[in-house]
Amino acid sequence: MGDVFTPEKRSAVMRRVKGRDTAPEMKVRRLLRGAGIGYRLGGCGLPGRPDVVMKGRRIALFVHGCFWHGHDCSRGARQPRSNADYWLAKIDRNRVRDARVAAELEAEGWRVLTLWECEQKTPDWGERLLARVRG
């Protein structure tokens, strides 16, 4: 099945993809706030600028989009149709960077949690995330 947009429109759509305050991030923040768990935004000067930082718990939480960060789910396995070489190389670089940043944070004594976009599709995602945060 071909793309529903023209190449120009697809390019415009991709340019508008947000890097912060995404819907998955907002769901996580609402969940944490509702559970009374304090957090900070903006990375707090940490490597990789985690999406959510819980300083008292020393947790750096990343909310990753499956496509952009190359998750092994069906959405992450999708192949871009246009400019494929560029996008596949970019996703590979993202994966390498994500692993490097996690290692740096762990070396500094932080617990690194990654929540994948697809995990939020399961009904118990919130309970499981809260258990990981509290555990």
mmCIF file with all atom_site columns, C-alpha atoms in Angstrom:
data_model
loop_
_atom_site.group_PDB
_atom_site.id
_atom_site.type_symbol
_atom_site.label_atom_id
_atom_site.label_alt_id
_atom_site.label_comp_id
_atom_site.label_asym_id
_atom_site.label_entity_id
_atom_site.label_seq_id
_atom_site.pdbx_PDB_ins_code
_atom_site.Cartn_x
_atom_site.Cartn_y
_atom_site.Cartn_z
_atom_site.occupancy
_atom_site.B_iso_or_equiv
_atom_site.pdbx_formal_charge
_atom_site.auth_seq_id
_atom_site.auth_comp_id
_atom_site.auth_asym_id
_atom_site.auth_atom_id
_atom_site.pdbx_PDB_model_num
ATOM 1   C CA . MET A 1 1   ? 0.000  0.000  0.000  1.00 0.00 ? 1   MET A CA 1
ATOM 2   C CA . GLY A 1 2   ? 1.380  3.384  -0.979 1.00 0.00 ? 2   GLY A CA 1
ATOM 3   C CA . ASP A 1 3   ? 1.614  6.441  1.182  1.00 0.00 ? 3   ASP A CA 1
ATOM 4   C CA . VAL A 1 4   ? -1.646 8.370  1.514  1.00 0.00 ? 4   VAL A CA 1
ATOM 5   C CA . PHE A 1 5   ? 0.258  11.672 1.233  1.00 0.00 ? 5   PHE A CA 1
ATOM 6   C CA . THR A 1 6   ? 2.215  13.199 -1.602 1.00 0.00 ? 6   THR A CA 1
ATOM 7   C CA . PRO A 1 7   ? 5.984  13.307 -0.990 1.00 0.00 ? 7   PRO A CA 1
ATOM 8   C CA . GLU A 1 8   ? 5.755  17.038 -0.255 1.00 0.00 ? 8   GLU A CA 1
ATOM 9   C CA . LYS A 1 9   ? 2.931  16.557 2.250  1.00 0.00 ? 9   LYS A CA 1
ATOM 10  C CA . ARG A 1 10  ? 4.711  13.611 3.920  1.00 0.00 ? 10  ARG A CA 1
ATOM 11  C CA . SER A 1 11  ? 7.824  15.764 4.285  1.00 0.00 ? 11  SER A CA 1
ATOM 12  C CA . ALA A 1 12  ? 5.758  18.525 5.902  1.00 0.00 ? 12  ALA A CA 1
ATOM 13  C CA . VAL A 1 13  ? 4.128  16.021 8.270  1.00 0.00 ? 13  VAL A CA 1
ATOM 14  C CA . MET A 1 14  ? 7.498  14.583 9.312  1.00 0.00 ? 14  MET A CA 1
ATOM 15  C CA . ARG A 1 15  ? 8.900  18.076 9.982  1.00 0.00 ? 15  ARG A CA 1
ATOM 16  C CA . ARG A 1 16  ? 6.085  18.719 12.444 1.00 0.00 ? 16  ARG A CA 1
ATOM 17  C CA . VAL A 1 17  ? 6.746  15.652 14.597 1.00 0.00 ? 17  VAL A CA 1
ATOM 18  C CA . LYS A 1 18  ? 7.362  16.889 18.131 1.00 0.00 ? 18  LYS A CA 1
ATOM 19  C CA . GLY A 1 19  ? 10.365 15.898 20.201 1.00 0.00 ? 19  GLY A CA 1
ATOM 20  C CA . ARG A 1 20  ? 8.849  16.751 23.576 1.00 0.00 ? 20  ARG A CA 1
ATOM 21  C CA . ASP A 1 21  ? 5.417  16.962 25.199 1.00 0.00 ? 21  ASP A CA 1
ATOM 22  C CA . THR A 1 22  ? 4.246  14.107 22.985 1.00 0.00 ? 22  THR A CA 1
ATOM 23  C CA . ALA A 1 23  ? 0.991  12.295 23.750 1.00 0.00 ? 23  ALA A CA 1
ATOM 24  C CA . PRO A 1 24  ? 2.829  9.261  25.233 1.00 0.00 ? 24  PRO A CA 1
ATOM 25  C CA . GLU A 1 25  ? 4.917  11.579 27.450 1.00 0.00 ? 25  GLU A CA 1
ATOM 26  C CA . MET A 1 26  ? 1.833  13.433 28.629 1.00 0.00 ? 26  MET A CA 1
ATOM 27  C CA . LYS A 1 27  ? 0.140  10.137 29.577 1.00 0.00 ? 27  LYS A CA 1
ATOM 28  C CA . VAL A 1 28  ? 3.173  9.202  31.684 1.00 0.00 ? 28  VAL A CA 1
ATOM 29  C CA . ARG A 1 29  ? 3.246  12.589 33.373 1.00 0.00 ? 29  ARG A CA 1
ATOM 30  C CA . ARG A 1 30  ? -0.482 12.408 34.198 1.00 0.00 ? 30  ARG A CA 1
ATOM 31  C CA . LEU A 1 31  ? 0.019  8.921  35.634 1.00 0.00 ? 31  LEU A CA 1
ATOM 32  C CA . LEU A 1 32  ? 2.950  9.975  37.832 1.00 0.00 ? 32  LEU A CA 1
ATOM 33  C CA . ARG A 1 33  ? 1.189  13.137 39.004 1.00 0.00 ? 33  ARG A CA 1
ATOM 34  C CA . GLY A 1 34  ? -1.940 11.132 39.849 1.00 0.00 ? 34  GLY A CA 1
ATOM 35  C CA . ALA A 1 35  ? 0.165  8.670  41.857 1.00 0.00 ? 35  ALA A CA 1
ATOM 36  C CA . GLY A 1 36  ? 1.763  11.517 43.804 1.00 0.00 ? 36  GLY A CA 1
ATOM 37  C CA . ILE A 1 37  ? 5.220  10.888 42.347 1.00 0.00 ? 37  ILE A CA 1
ATOM 38  C CA . GLY A 1 38  ? 7.255  14.041 41.861 1.00 0.00 ? 38  GLY A CA 1
ATOM 39  C CA . TYR A 1 39  ? 9.361  14.564 38.767 1.00 0.00 ? 39  TYR A CA 1
ATOM 40  C CA . ARG A 1 40  ? 11.223 17.159 36.754 1.00 0.00 ? 40  ARG A CA 1
ATOM 41  C CA . LEU A 1 41  ? 11.311 17.829 33.024 1.00 0.00 ? 41  LEU A CA 1
ATOM 42  C CA . GLY A 1 42  ? 14.054 19.016 30.723 1.00 0.00 ? 42  GLY A CA 1
ATOM 43  C CA . GLY A 1 43  ? 16.671 16.446 31.629 1.00 0.00 ? 43  GLY A CA 1
ATOM 44  C CA . CYS A 1 44  ? 18.086 18.332 34.627 1.00 0.00 ? 44  CYS A CA 1
ATOM 45  C CA . GLY A 1 45  ? 21.469 18.534 32.912 1.00 0.00 ? 45  GLY A CA 1
ATOM 46  C CA . LEU A 1 46  ? 21.743 14.760 32.612 1.00 0.00 ? 46  LEU A CA 1
ATOM 47  C CA . PRO A 1 47  ? 23.192 12.980 29.583 1.00 0.00 ? 47  PRO A CA 1
ATOM 48  C CA . GLY A 1 48  ? 20.598 12.359 26.890 1.00 0.00 ? 48  GLY A CA 1
ATOM 49  C CA . ARG A 1 49  ? 18.054 14.735 28.453 1.00 0.00 ? 49  ARG A CA 1
ATOM 50  C CA . PRO A 1 50  ? 15.629 12.144 29.899 1.00 0.00 ? 50  PRO A CA 1
ATOM 51  C CA . ASP A 1 51  ? 11.946 12.924 29.336 1.00 0.00 ? 51  ASP A CA 1
ATOM 52  C CA . VAL A 1 52  ? 11.169 12.600 33.051 1.00 0.00 ? 52  VAL A CA 1
ATOM 53  C CA . VAL A 1 53  ? 13.654 12.783 35.932 1.00 0.00 ? 53  VAL A CA 1
ATOM 54  C CA . MET A 1 54  ? 12.842 11.645 39.462 1.00 0.00 ? 54  MET A CA 1
ATOM 55  C CA . LYS A 1 55  ? 15.823 13.037 41.363 1.00 0.00 ? 55  LYS A CA 1
ATOM 56  C CA . GLY A 1 56  ? 14.965 11.629 44.779 1.00 0.00 ? 56  GLY A CA 1
ATOM 57  C CA . ARG A 1 57  ? 14.607 8.136  43.339 1.00 0.00 ? 57  ARG A CA 1
ATOM 58  C CA . ARG A 1 58  ? 17.549 8.659  40.933 1.00 0.00 ? 58  ARG A CA 1
ATOM 59  C CA . ILE A 1 59  ? 15.427 7.525  38.008 1.00 0.00 ? 59  ILE A CA 1
ATOM 60  C CA . ALA A 1 60  ? 15.833 8.768  34.456 1.00 0.00 ? 60  ALA A CA 1
ATOM 61  C CA . LEU A 1 61  ? 12.785 7.846  32.383 1.00 0.00 ? 61  LEU A CA 1
ATOM 62  C CA . PHE A 1 62  ? 12.769 7.894  28.606 1.00 0.00 ? 62  PHE A CA 1
ATOM 63  C CA . VAL A 1 63  ? 9.499  7.633  26.674 1.00 0.00 ? 63  VAL A CA 1
ATOM 64  C CA . HIS A 1 64  ? 10.548 6.315  23.284 1.00 0.00 ? 64  HIS A CA 1
ATOM 65  C CA . GLY A 1 65  ? 8.577  6.303  20.071 1.00 0.00 ? 65  GLY A CA 1
ATOM 66  C CA . CYS A 1 66  ? 8.867  2.821  18.569 1.00 0.00 ? 66  CYS A CA 1
ATOM 67  C CA . PHE A 1 67  ? 9.622  3.968  15.021 1.00 0.00 ? 67  PHE A CA 1
ATOM 68  C CA . TRP A 1 68  ? 12.114 6.700  15.924 1.00 0.00 ? 68  TRP A CA 1
ATOM 69  C CA . HIS A 1 69  ? 14.105 4.557  18.346 1.00 0.00 ? 69  HIS A CA 1
ATOM 70  C CA . GLY A 1 70  ? 13.958 1.263  16.429 1.00 0.00 ? 70  GLY A CA 1
ATOM 71  C CA . HIS A 1 71  ? 11.936 -0.881 18.822 1.00 0.00 ? 71  HIS A CA 1
ATOM 72  C CA . ASP A 1 72  ? 11.436 -4.541 17.907 1.00 0.00 ? 72  ASP A CA 1
ATOM 73  C CA . CYS A 1 73  ? 7.630  -4.263 17.741 1.00 0.00 ? 73  CYS A CA 1
ATOM 74  C CA . SER A 1 74  ? 5.601  -4.031 14.529 1.00 0.00 ? 74  SER A CA 1
ATOM 75  C CA . ARG A 1 75  ? 5.625  -0.230 14.530 1.00 0.00 ? 75  ARG A CA 1
ATOM 76  C CA . GLY A 1 76  ? 9.371  -0.105 15.124 1.00 0.00 ? 76  GLY A CA 1
ATOM 77  C CA . ALA A 1 77  ? 9.992  -2.612 12.334 1.00 0.00 ? 77  ALA A CA 1
ATOM 78  C CA . ARG A 1 78  ? 8.272  -0.456 9.702  1.00 0.00 ? 78  ARG A CA 1
ATOM 79  C CA . GLN A 1 79  ? 10.505 0.565  6.848  1.00 0.00 ? 79  GLN A CA 1
ATOM 80  C CA . PRO A 1 80  ? 10.309 4.112  5.529  1.00 0.00 ? 80  PRO A CA 1
ATOM 81  C CA . ARG A 1 81  ? 9.382  4.247  1.855  1.00 0.00 ? 81  ARG A CA 1
ATOM 82  C CA . SER A 1 82  ? 11.043 7.502  0.891  1.00 0.00 ? 82  SER A CA 1
ATOM 83  C CA . ASN A 1 83  ? 14.620 8.426  1.695  1.00 0.00 ? 83  ASN A CA 1
ATOM 84  C CA . ALA A 1 84  ? 14.972 4.996  3.327  1.00 0.00 ? 84  ALA A CA 1
ATOM 85  C CA . ASP A 1 85  ? 18.776 5.049  3.543  1.00 0.00 ? 85  ASP A CA 1
ATOM 86  C CA . TYR A 1 86  ? 18.702 8.306  5.493  1.00 0.00 ? 86  TYR A CA 1
ATOM 87  C CA . TRP A 1 87  ? 15.993 7.171  7.922  1.00 0.00 ? 87  TRP A CA 1
ATOM 88  C CA . LEU A 1 88  ? 17.453 3.726  8.555  1.00 0.00 ? 88  LEU A CA 1
ATOM 89  C CA . ALA A 1 89  ? 20.853 5.275  9.300  1.00 0.00 ? 89  ALA A CA 1
ATOM 90  C CA . LYS A 1 90  ? 19.213 7.852  11.588 1.00 0.00 ? 90  LYS A CA 1
ATOM 91  C CA . ILE A 1 91  ? 17.309 5.187  13.513 1.00 0.00 ? 91  ILE A CA 1
ATOM 92  C CA . ASP A 1 92  ? 20.527 3.162  13.892 1.00 0.00 ? 92  ASP A CA 1
ATOM 93  C CA . ARG A 1 93  ? 22.291 6.261  15.240 1.00 0.00 ? 93  ARG A CA 1
ATOM 94  C CA . ASN A 1 94  ? 19.404 6.814  17.671 1.00 0.00 ? 94  ASN A CA 1
ATOM 95  C CA . ARG A 1 95  ? 19.742 3.244  18.971 1.00 0.00 ? 95  ARG A CA 1
ATOM 96  C CA . VAL A 1 96  ? 23.497 3.599  19.451 1.00 0.00 ? 96  VAL A CA 1
ATOM 97  C CA . ARG A 1 97  ? 23.022 6.949  21.211 1.00 0.00 ? 97  ARG A CA 1
ATOM 98  C CA . ASP A 1 98  ? 20.263 5.531  23.450 1.00 0.00 ? 98  ASP A CA 1
ATOM 99  C CA . ALA A 1 99  ? 22.539 2.676  24.584 1.00 0.00 ? 99  ALA A CA 1
ATOM 100 C CA . ARG A 1 100 ? 25.468 5.047  25.197 1.00 0.00 ? 100 ARG A CA 1
ATOM 101 C CA . VAL A 1 101 ? 23.321 7.484  27.193 1.00 0.00 ? 101 VAL A CA 1
ATOM 102 C CA . ALA A 1 102 ? 21.840 4.679  29.320 1.00 0.00 ? 102 ALA A CA 1
ATOM 103 C CA . ALA A 1 103 ? 25.348 3.406  30.108 1.00 0.00 ? 103 ALA A CA 1
ATOM 104 C CA . GLU A 1 104 ? 26.507 6.927  31.062 1.00 0.00 ? 104 GLU A CA 1
ATOM 105 C CA . LEU A 1 105 ? 23.542 7.455  33.370 1.00 0.00 ? 105 LEU A CA 1
ATOM 106 C CA . GLU A 1 106 ? 23.961 4.052  35.008 1.00 0.00 ? 106 GLU A CA 1
ATOM 107 C CA . ALA A 1 107 ? 27.664 4.783  35.553 1.00 0.00 ? 107 ALA A CA 1
ATOM 108 C CA . GLU A 1 108 ? 26.591 7.958  37.389 1.00 0.00 ? 108 GLU A CA 1
ATOM 109 C CA . GLY A 1 109 ? 24.296 5.919  39.656 1.00 0.00 ? 109 GLY A CA 1
ATOM 110 C CA . TRP A 1 110 ? 20.969 6.526  37.903 1.00 0.00 ? 110 TRP A CA 1
ATOM 111 C CA . ARG A 1 111 ? 18.372 3.869  37.248 1.00 0.00 ? 111 ARG A CA 1
ATOM 112 C CA . VAL A 1 112 ? 17.328 4.142  33.612 1.00 0.00 ? 112 VAL A CA 1
ATOM 113 C CA . LEU A 1 113 ? 13.780 3.210  32.635 1.00 0.00 ? 113 LEU A CA 1
ATOM 114 C CA . THR A 1 114 ? 12.542 3.129  29.065 1.00 0.00 ? 114 THR A CA 1
ATOM 115 C CA . LEU A 1 115 ? 8.847  3.085  28.269 1.00 0.00 ? 115 LEU A CA 1
ATOM 116 C CA . TRP A 1 116 ? 8.085  2.243  24.659 1.00 0.00 ? 116 TRP A CA 1
ATOM 117 C CA . GLU A 1 117 ? 5.139  3.841  22.916 1.00 0.00 ? 117 GLU A CA 1
ATOM 118 C CA . CYS A 1 118 ? 3.636  0.394  22.176 1.00 0.00 ? 118 CYS A CA 1
ATOM 119 C CA . GLU A 1 119 ? 3.662  -0.542 25.887 1.00 0.00 ? 119 GLU A CA 1
ATOM 120 C CA . GLN A 1 120 ? 0.988  2.091  26.487 1.00 0.00 ? 120 GLN A CA 1
ATOM 121 C CA . LYS A 1 121 ? -1.397 0.074  24.326 1.00 0.00 ? 121 LYS A CA 1
ATOM 122 C CA . THR A 1 122 ? -1.728 -2.615 27.029 1.00 0.00 ? 122 THR A CA 1
ATOM 123 C CA . PRO A 1 123 ? -4.376 -2.024 29.708 1.00 0.00 ? 123 PRO A CA 1
ATOM 124 C CA . ASP A 1 124 ? -1.981 -2.506 32.638 1.00 0.00 ? 124 ASP A CA 1
ATOM 125 C CA . TRP A 1 125 ? 0.856  -0.301 31.357 1.00 0.00 ? 125 TRP A CA 1
ATOM 126 C CA . GLY A 1 126 ? 0.369  2.258  34.122 1.00 0.00 ? 126 GLY A CA 1
ATOM 127 C CA . GLU A 1 127 ? 0.443  -0.289 36.934 1.00 0.00 ? 127 GLU A CA 1
ATOM 128 C CA . ARG A 1 128 ? 3.554  -1.889 35.478 1.00 0.00 ? 128 ARG A CA 1
ATOM 129 C CA . LEU A 1 129 ? 5.331  1.456  35.115 1.00 0.00 ? 129 LEU A CA 1
ATOM 130 C CA . LEU A 1 130 ? 4.456  2.492  38.666 1.00 0.00 ? 130 LEU A CA 1
ATOM 131 C CA . ALA A 1 131 ? 5.772  -0.856 39.945 1.00 0.00 ? 131 ALA A CA 1
ATOM 132 C CA . ARG A 1 132 ? 9.056  -0.249 38.106 1.00 0.00 ? 132 ARG A CA 1
ATOM 133 C CA . VAL A 1 133 ? 9.302  3.289  39.499 1.00 0.00 ? 133 VAL A CA 1
ATOM 134 C CA . ARG A 1 134 ? 8.513  2.201  43.055 1.00 0.00 ? 134 ARG A CA 1
ATOM 135 C CA . GLY A 1 135 ? 10.601 -0.993 42.833 1.00 0.00 ? 135 GLY A CA 1
#
